[in-house]
Amino acid sequence: MAVAEAELVKTGQDDLFQLAKGFYTTKALLALWRMGLIERAAKGDLEVDEIAAEQSSDPNLLRPIFDYLVVRGFLERPEPGVYRLTERGANAVPYCGYLSTMVGAYEPVFSHLEDVVRGRLVYGKDVLRSHEEMVRGLTALEDRLMGTVAEVVRGAGASKMMDLGCGSARMLTRICALQDGLQGVGVDRDPNSCAVARETVKDRGLEDRVTILQADAIDVANLPRDVVGGVDMVTVMFLLHETLRQRGRGGTVRLMREIGALVGKNGRLVMVEVSGNPDPKYRENLLFVPEYELLHEYTNQRLAPRPEWEAMVAEAGMSVEQMAPVDMCQAFCLVAKP
Ligand SMILES: C[S@@+](CC[C@H](N)C(=O)[O-])C[C@H]1O[C@@H](n2cnc3c(N)ncnc32)[C@H](O)[C@@H]1O
C-alpha cells in the first residue's frame, strides 16, 4: 500500500515537473522568437555581448535564458558568451511560427483562463488574442501552404483572386507576384491586419494589381462591385472556422453560397482549414488538435471535422473538385466549384 502510494506520488510529481519544463521551455523559446533571435541563430552564432549592445540590454539578463535552453537541448555553448543552435534547435526553426499561433497569440486569453471559464472575462469584450502575433506566426508558416495554394490558383487559370481574412496579405501578394497579370483583392475586418496588408502590397510593388478592403467577409455579397467584379477565385485560409462561430453553420454556408455566386460557374473556392476530430479515441494521438480545439473554444471559433466542411460545401451548392495536401498537421486544402 505504502509502496503503491509512494510510486503514485513520484509519478504525479514527475508528471507535473514534465509539464512545467514544457511550459518554461516554451516561454523561453517564445521570448527568443519574439526578439528575432531564433532566425538570427539559424544564420549564425548568438554572441551575448553583441546582442546586448545592439538591444541596449544587460548581458547578464540574456545569459540565463540561453543557458536554460542549453540545458533543454536547443542551444549549445561552444565558448563562453557564444551560443549556437543544436541539431534539435535547428530542426525546430521551420516550425517556430507555431510558438506564436499556438501559444503567444493566445497568451492574453490563457493567462486569465480561469476568469474566462468563470465568465468574468468575455472574449472579444474583455480579452482578445493578439492579431499581430497570430499574423506573424502564420506568416512564418506560410511556406508550408504556399506551394499547394499557388499551384491550385495557377492550375485553375484564375485572373482575379480574392483572399478573405487575408491577414498580412503575404500569401496573396506572393501568389500575385508569381503570376503575371493576376489581380488580387485582400479582405480583412481587422484594421491592424489591413494596415500590415497595405504595407505588404506597397513593399512588393503590387499597388496597381492588389487592393486591400477592410470589411467583414460575411458581407461578401455587398463588397464594392468596382473592386470585386471579375473575381474568379476566392481563397479562405484559416478563416471559415472563425465565421463558423461568429455566424454559425447557416451563416457560413450562406457565405460559401455567396462566394459561389461571385466566382461564377468557372470560378473556384479554395479553402484551407484544420480538421477537428470529434472522436476522443483519436484525439490524443493528433499532433495539435486537442490544444488547438481548446483555444478555439475560448476564442469565439469552432473547428469542424473535414466531412462537416465537405457537407457545408455541398449545402452551398458546390462540389469538391480536389483535396490537396498541405504540409501542416491536420490541415487540408479543399477546392470547390459552383
Ligand atoms: C487565422 S487568421 C488567417 C490569416 C491568413 N489567411 C493566413 O493564413 O495567414 C484569420 C484572419 O481573418 C480575419 N477575420 C476573422 N473574422 C473575419 C471576418 N468575419 N471578416 C474578415 N476577416 C476576418 C482576422 O482578422 C485574421 O486576420
Tab-separated table of C-alpha atoms in Angstrom, residues 31-299:
chain	number	residue	atom	x	y	z
A	31	ALA	CA	10.844	35.057	-25.931
A	32	LEU	CA	13.771	34.386	-28.287
A	33	TRP	CA	11.360	34.058	-31.211
A	34	ARG	CA	9.735	37.399	-30.384
A	35	MET	CA	13.184	39.003	-30.107
A	36	GLY	CA	14.125	37.701	-33.549
A	37	LEU	CA	16.917	35.624	-32.038
A	38	ILE	CA	15.796	32.270	-33.387
A	39	GLU	CA	16.030	33.403	-37.020
A	40	ARG	CA	19.338	35.013	-36.117
A	41	ALA	CA	20.642	31.797	-34.558
A	42	ALA	CA	19.632	29.959	-37.735
A	43	LYS	CA	22.045	32.212	-39.643
A	44	GLY	CA	24.980	32.215	-37.212
A	45	ASP	CA	26.183	32.218	-33.627
A	46	LEU	CA	24.464	34.273	-30.942
A	47	GLU	CA	27.048	36.446	-29.227
A	48	VAL	CA	25.745	37.729	-25.945
A	49	ASP	CA	27.767	40.950	-25.766
A	50	GLU	CA	26.969	41.861	-29.354
A	51	ILE	CA	23.222	41.282	-28.891
A	52	ALA	CA	23.200	43.129	-25.577
A	53	ALA	CA	24.953	46.123	-27.163
A	54	GLU	CA	22.525	46.191	-30.098
A	55	GLN	CA	19.462	45.942	-27.889
A	56	SER	CA	20.849	48.178	-25.134
A	57	SER	CA	20.245	45.389	-22.677
A	58	ASP	CA	22.252	43.814	-19.904
A	59	PRO	CA	24.245	40.703	-20.980
A	60	ASN	CA	23.559	39.252	-17.535
A	61	LEU	CA	19.862	39.225	-18.377
A	62	LEU	CA	20.404	37.443	-21.673
A	63	ARG	CA	22.723	34.713	-20.435
A	64	PRO	CA	20.289	32.818	-18.162
A	65	ILE	CA	17.733	32.240	-20.907
A	66	PHE	CA	20.444	30.993	-23.287
A	67	ASP	CA	21.916	28.768	-20.575
A	68	TYR	CA	18.487	27.358	-19.816
A	69	LEU	CA	17.995	26.454	-23.467
A	70	VAL	CA	21.413	24.774	-23.407
A	71	VAL	CA	20.126	22.580	-20.574
A	72	ARG	CA	16.986	21.847	-22.571
A	73	GLY	CA	18.998	20.884	-25.631
A	74	PHE	CA	18.052	23.678	-28.036
A	75	LEU	CA	21.332	25.614	-27.793
A	76	GLU	CA	24.948	24.755	-27.147
A	77	ARG	CA	27.726	26.992	-25.886
A	78	PRO	CA	30.899	26.450	-27.939
A	79	GLU	CA	32.719	29.113	-25.907
A	80	PRO	CA	31.786	31.489	-23.095
A	81	GLY	CA	29.325	34.131	-24.265
A	82	VAL	CA	28.618	32.385	-27.583
A	83	TYR	CA	25.566	30.213	-28.232
A	84	ARG	CA	24.625	28.088	-31.212
A	85	LEU	CA	21.596	26.013	-32.211
A	86	THR	CA	21.944	22.297	-31.611
A	87	GLU	CA	20.531	19.854	-34.123
A	88	ARG	CA	17.342	19.789	-32.071
A	89	GLY	CA	17.185	23.585	-32.141
A	90	ALA	CA	17.869	23.760	-35.875
A	91	ASN	CA	15.161	21.180	-36.562
A	92	ALA	CA	12.634	23.301	-34.674
A	93	VAL	CA	13.364	26.528	-36.585
A	94	PRO	CA	10.969	25.980	-39.535
A	95	TYR	CA	8.130	25.364	-37.083
A	96	CYS	CA	8.672	28.304	-34.735
A	97	GLY	CA	5.629	30.082	-36.185
A	98	TYR	CA	3.619	27.634	-34.073
A	99	LEU	CA	5.058	29.288	-30.965
A	100	SER	CA	3.031	32.340	-31.985
A	101	THR	CA	-0.085	30.688	-33.379
A	102	MET	CA	-0.424	28.089	-30.632
A	103	VAL	CA	0.845	29.985	-27.604
A	104	GLY	CA	1.916	33.611	-27.994
A	105	ALA	CA	-1.148	34.917	-29.815
A	106	TYR	CA	-3.458	33.360	-27.225
A	107	GLU	CA	-1.499	34.383	-24.130
A	108	PRO	CA	-3.898	37.242	-23.308
A	109	VAL	CA	-6.677	34.652	-23.009
A	110	PHE	CA	-4.793	31.763	-21.447
A	111	SER	CA	-3.051	33.824	-18.800
A	112	HIS	CA	-6.556	34.558	-17.426
A	113	LEU	CA	-8.197	31.292	-18.396
A	114	GLU	CA	-9.911	30.793	-15.039
A	115	ASP	CA	-11.658	34.148	-15.415
A	116	VAL	CA	-12.696	33.300	-18.963
A	117	VAL	CA	-14.002	29.916	-17.781
A	118	ARG	CA	-15.942	31.608	-14.959
A	119	GLY	CA	-17.374	34.129	-17.375
A	120	ARG	CA	-15.739	37.085	-15.609
A	121	LEU	CA	-13.857	37.933	-18.775
A	122	VAL	CA	-15.621	37.670	-22.103
A	123	TYR	CA	-13.642	37.014	-25.241
A	124	GLY	CA	-13.989	39.859	-27.716
A	125	LYS	CA	-15.041	42.299	-24.989
A	126	ASP	CA	-12.535	41.996	-22.146
A	127	VAL	CA	-9.817	39.883	-23.745
A	128	LEU	CA	-8.611	39.362	-27.288
A	129	ARG	CA	-5.915	37.247	-28.851
A	130	SER	CA	-3.027	39.173	-30.356
A	131	HIS	CA	-3.829	39.572	-34.065
A	132	GLU	CA	-0.349	40.851	-34.653
A	133	GLU	CA	1.268	37.757	-33.225
A	134	MET	CA	-1.178	35.434	-34.982
A	135	VAL	CA	-0.346	37.014	-38.319
A	136	ARG	CA	3.380	36.868	-37.575
A	137	GLY	CA	3.162	33.157	-36.736
A	138	LEU	CA	1.119	32.311	-39.816
A	139	THR	CA	3.480	34.331	-41.956
A	140	ALA	CA	6.398	32.265	-40.670
A	141	LEU	CA	4.494	29.106	-41.555
A	142	GLU	CA	3.250	30.243	-44.958
A	143	ASP	CA	5.823	28.243	-46.901
A	144	ARG	CA	4.025	25.129	-45.734
A	145	LEU	CA	0.900	26.242	-47.647
A	146	MET	CA	2.299	28.377	-50.369
A	147	GLY	CA	3.161	25.663	-52.915
A	148	THR	CA	-0.220	23.967	-52.717
A	149	VAL	CA	-2.327	27.112	-52.929
A	150	ALA	CA	-0.209	28.763	-55.642
A	151	GLU	CA	-0.443	25.567	-57.694
A	152	VAL	CA	-4.235	25.426	-57.366
A	153	VAL	CA	-4.596	29.092	-58.380
A	154	ARG	CA	-2.305	28.601	-61.368
A	155	GLY	CA	-3.998	25.332	-62.373
A	156	ALA	CA	-7.430	26.973	-62.341
A	157	GLY	CA	-6.216	29.729	-64.683
A	158	ALA	CA	-7.584	32.413	-62.353
A	159	SER	CA	-7.354	36.046	-63.435
A	160	LYS	CA	-8.517	37.747	-60.230
A	161	MET	CA	-8.112	36.263	-56.796
A	162	MET	CA	-9.752	37.460	-53.602
A	163	ASP	CA	-8.363	36.334	-50.241
A	164	LEU	CA	-10.924	36.585	-47.437
A	165	GLY	CA	-9.361	37.066	-43.983
A	166	CYS	CA	-6.107	37.951	-45.725
A	167	GLY	CA	-4.159	38.870	-42.555
A	168	SER	CA	-0.777	40.265	-43.608
A	169	ALA	CA	-1.609	39.615	-47.310
A	170	ARG	CA	1.727	37.922	-47.739
A	171	MET	CA	0.177	34.818	-49.278
A	172	LEU	CA	-2.000	36.884	-51.601
A	173	THR	CA	0.869	39.069	-52.763
A	174	ARG	CA	3.279	36.153	-53.146
A	175	ILE	CA	0.798	34.361	-55.376
A	176	CYS	CA	0.078	37.515	-57.405
A	177	ALA	CA	3.811	38.167	-57.768
A	178	LEU	CA	4.292	34.648	-59.137
A	179	GLN	CA	1.700	35.068	-61.881
A	180	ASP	CA	1.938	37.863	-64.369
A	181	GLY	CA	-1.231	39.881	-64.582
A	182	LEU	CA	-3.065	38.095	-61.748
A	183	GLN	CA	-5.149	40.713	-59.917
A	184	GLY	CA	-5.734	40.464	-56.180
A	185	VAL	CA	-8.175	41.658	-53.542
A	186	GLY	CA	-7.496	41.119	-49.835
A	187	VAL	CA	-10.317	41.446	-47.301
A	188	ASP	CA	-9.901	41.568	-43.538
A	189	ARG	CA	-12.085	43.103	-40.876
A	190	ASP	CA	-9.223	43.872	-38.522
A	191	PRO	CA	-7.834	47.378	-39.126
A	192	ASN	CA	-4.330	46.449	-37.937
A	193	SER	CA	-4.171	43.466	-40.281
A	194	CYS	CA	-5.332	45.739	-43.126
A	195	ALA	CA	-2.596	48.252	-42.309
A	196	VAL	CA	0.029	45.473	-42.397
A	197	ALA	CA	-1.520	44.107	-45.603
A	198	ARG	CA	-1.306	47.519	-47.320
A	199	GLU	CA	2.346	47.766	-46.308
A	200	THR	CA	2.986	44.325	-47.797
A	201	VAL	CA	1.344	45.345	-51.073
A	202	LYS	CA	3.435	48.504	-51.174
A	203	ASP	CA	6.695	46.744	-50.282
A	204	ARG	CA	6.129	44.264	-53.084
A	205	GLY	CA	5.285	46.955	-55.607
A	206	LEU	CA	1.857	45.495	-56.349
A	207	GLU	CA	-0.329	48.554	-55.747
A	208	ASP	CA	-1.509	48.520	-59.349
A	209	ARG	CA	-2.731	44.920	-59.059
A	210	VAL	CA	-3.742	44.302	-55.432
A	211	THR	CA	-6.388	46.139	-53.375
A	212	ILE	CA	-6.984	45.709	-49.649
A	213	LEU	CA	-10.503	46.186	-48.298
A	214	GLN	CA	-11.352	46.469	-44.634
A	215	ALA	CA	-14.668	44.644	-44.428
A	216	ASP	CA	-16.474	41.719	-42.865
A	217	ALA	CA	-16.044	38.678	-45.084
A	218	ILE	CA	-19.564	37.658	-44.235
A	219	ASP	CA	-20.740	40.642	-46.307
A	220	VAL	CA	-19.054	39.295	-49.419
A	221	ALA	CA	-22.185	39.937	-51.483
A	222	ASN	CA	-22.048	43.637	-50.590
A	223	LEU	CA	-18.390	44.350	-51.272
A	224	PRO	CA	-17.881	47.185	-53.768
A	225	ARG	CA	-18.528	45.869	-57.281
A	226	ASP	CA	-15.844	48.027	-58.818
A	227	VAL	CA	-13.280	46.200	-56.664
A	228	VAL	CA	-14.594	42.632	-56.632
A	229	GLY	CA	-16.054	42.477	-60.150
A	230	GLY	CA	-14.267	39.785	-62.175
A	231	VAL	CA	-13.108	37.767	-59.147
A	232	ASP	CA	-12.904	34.150	-60.329
A	233	MET	CA	-11.009	32.656	-57.399
A	234	VAL	CA	-11.709	33.096	-53.698
A	235	THR	CA	-9.257	31.786	-51.131
A	236	VAL	CA	-10.130	31.438	-47.458
A	237	MET	CA	-7.218	30.312	-45.346
A	238	PHE	CA	-7.995	29.668	-41.683
A	239	LEU	CA	-10.989	31.998	-41.733
A	240	LEU	CA	-14.078	29.809	-42.004
A	241	HIS	CA	-13.626	28.231	-38.568
A	242	GLU	CA	-13.865	31.799	-37.264
A	243	THR	CA	-17.076	32.586	-39.167
A	244	LEU	CA	-18.436	29.194	-38.067
A	245	ARG	CA	-18.572	30.501	-34.506
A	246	GLN	CA	-19.266	34.130	-35.435
A	247	ARG	CA	-22.218	33.337	-37.719
A	248	GLY	CA	-22.950	29.661	-37.113
A	249	ARG	CA	-23.211	26.888	-39.649
A	250	GLY	CA	-26.056	28.566	-41.532
A	251	GLY	CA	-24.138	31.831	-41.857
A	252	THR	CA	-21.027	30.024	-43.062
A	253	VAL	CA	-22.954	28.014	-45.660
A	254	ARG	CA	-24.595	31.258	-46.820
A	255	LEU	CA	-21.142	32.827	-47.145
A	256	MET	CA	-19.960	29.863	-49.228
A	257	ARG	CA	-23.035	30.151	-51.445
A	258	GLU	CA	-22.374	33.853	-51.984
A	259	ILE	CA	-18.757	33.091	-52.833
A	260	GLY	CA	-20.031	30.565	-55.395
A	261	ALA	CA	-22.304	33.221	-56.919
A	262	LEU	CA	-19.457	35.730	-57.041
A	263	VAL	CA	-16.918	33.479	-58.778
A	264	GLY	CA	-19.452	32.015	-61.211
A	265	LYS	CA	-19.538	28.537	-62.687
A	266	ASN	CA	-15.973	28.646	-63.984
A	267	GLY	CA	-14.605	30.016	-60.736
A	268	ARG	CA	-13.258	28.267	-57.663
A	269	LEU	CA	-13.339	28.460	-53.886
A	270	VAL	CA	-10.120	27.327	-52.224
A	271	MET	CA	-10.303	26.799	-48.509
A	272	VAL	CA	-7.502	25.819	-46.172
A	273	GLU	CA	-8.638	24.636	-42.768
A	274	VAL	CA	-7.585	22.427	-39.904
A	275	SER	CA	-9.808	19.431	-39.453
A	276	GLY	CA	-11.139	18.958	-35.945
A	277	ASN	CA	-11.651	15.400	-34.801
A	278	PRO	CA	-14.603	14.739	-32.524
A	279	ASP	CA	-13.659	11.126	-31.800
A	280	PRO	CA	-11.898	11.003	-28.392
A	281	LYS	CA	-10.278	7.714	-29.415
A	282	TYR	CA	-8.061	9.505	-31.919
A	283	ARG	CA	-7.641	12.866	-30.312
A	284	GLU	CA	-4.712	12.245	-28.029
A	285	ASN	CA	-2.530	10.984	-30.854
A	286	LEU	CA	-3.096	14.018	-33.002
A	287	LEU	CA	-0.237	16.439	-33.011
A	288	PHE	CA	-2.081	19.570	-32.118
A	289	VAL	CA	-5.807	19.281	-32.434
A	290	PRO	CA	-6.769	18.903	-28.745
A	291	GLU	CA	-4.842	22.063	-27.839
A	292	TYR	CA	-5.923	23.854	-30.990
A	293	GLU	CA	-9.543	22.925	-30.288
A	294	LEU	CA	-9.273	24.079	-26.697
A	295	LEU	CA	-8.003	27.516	-27.616
A	296	HIS	CA	-10.704	27.873	-30.250
A	297	GLU	CA	-13.406	27.059	-27.718
A	298	TYR	CA	-12.429	30.090	-25.645
A	299	THR	CA	-11.791	32.480	-28.513
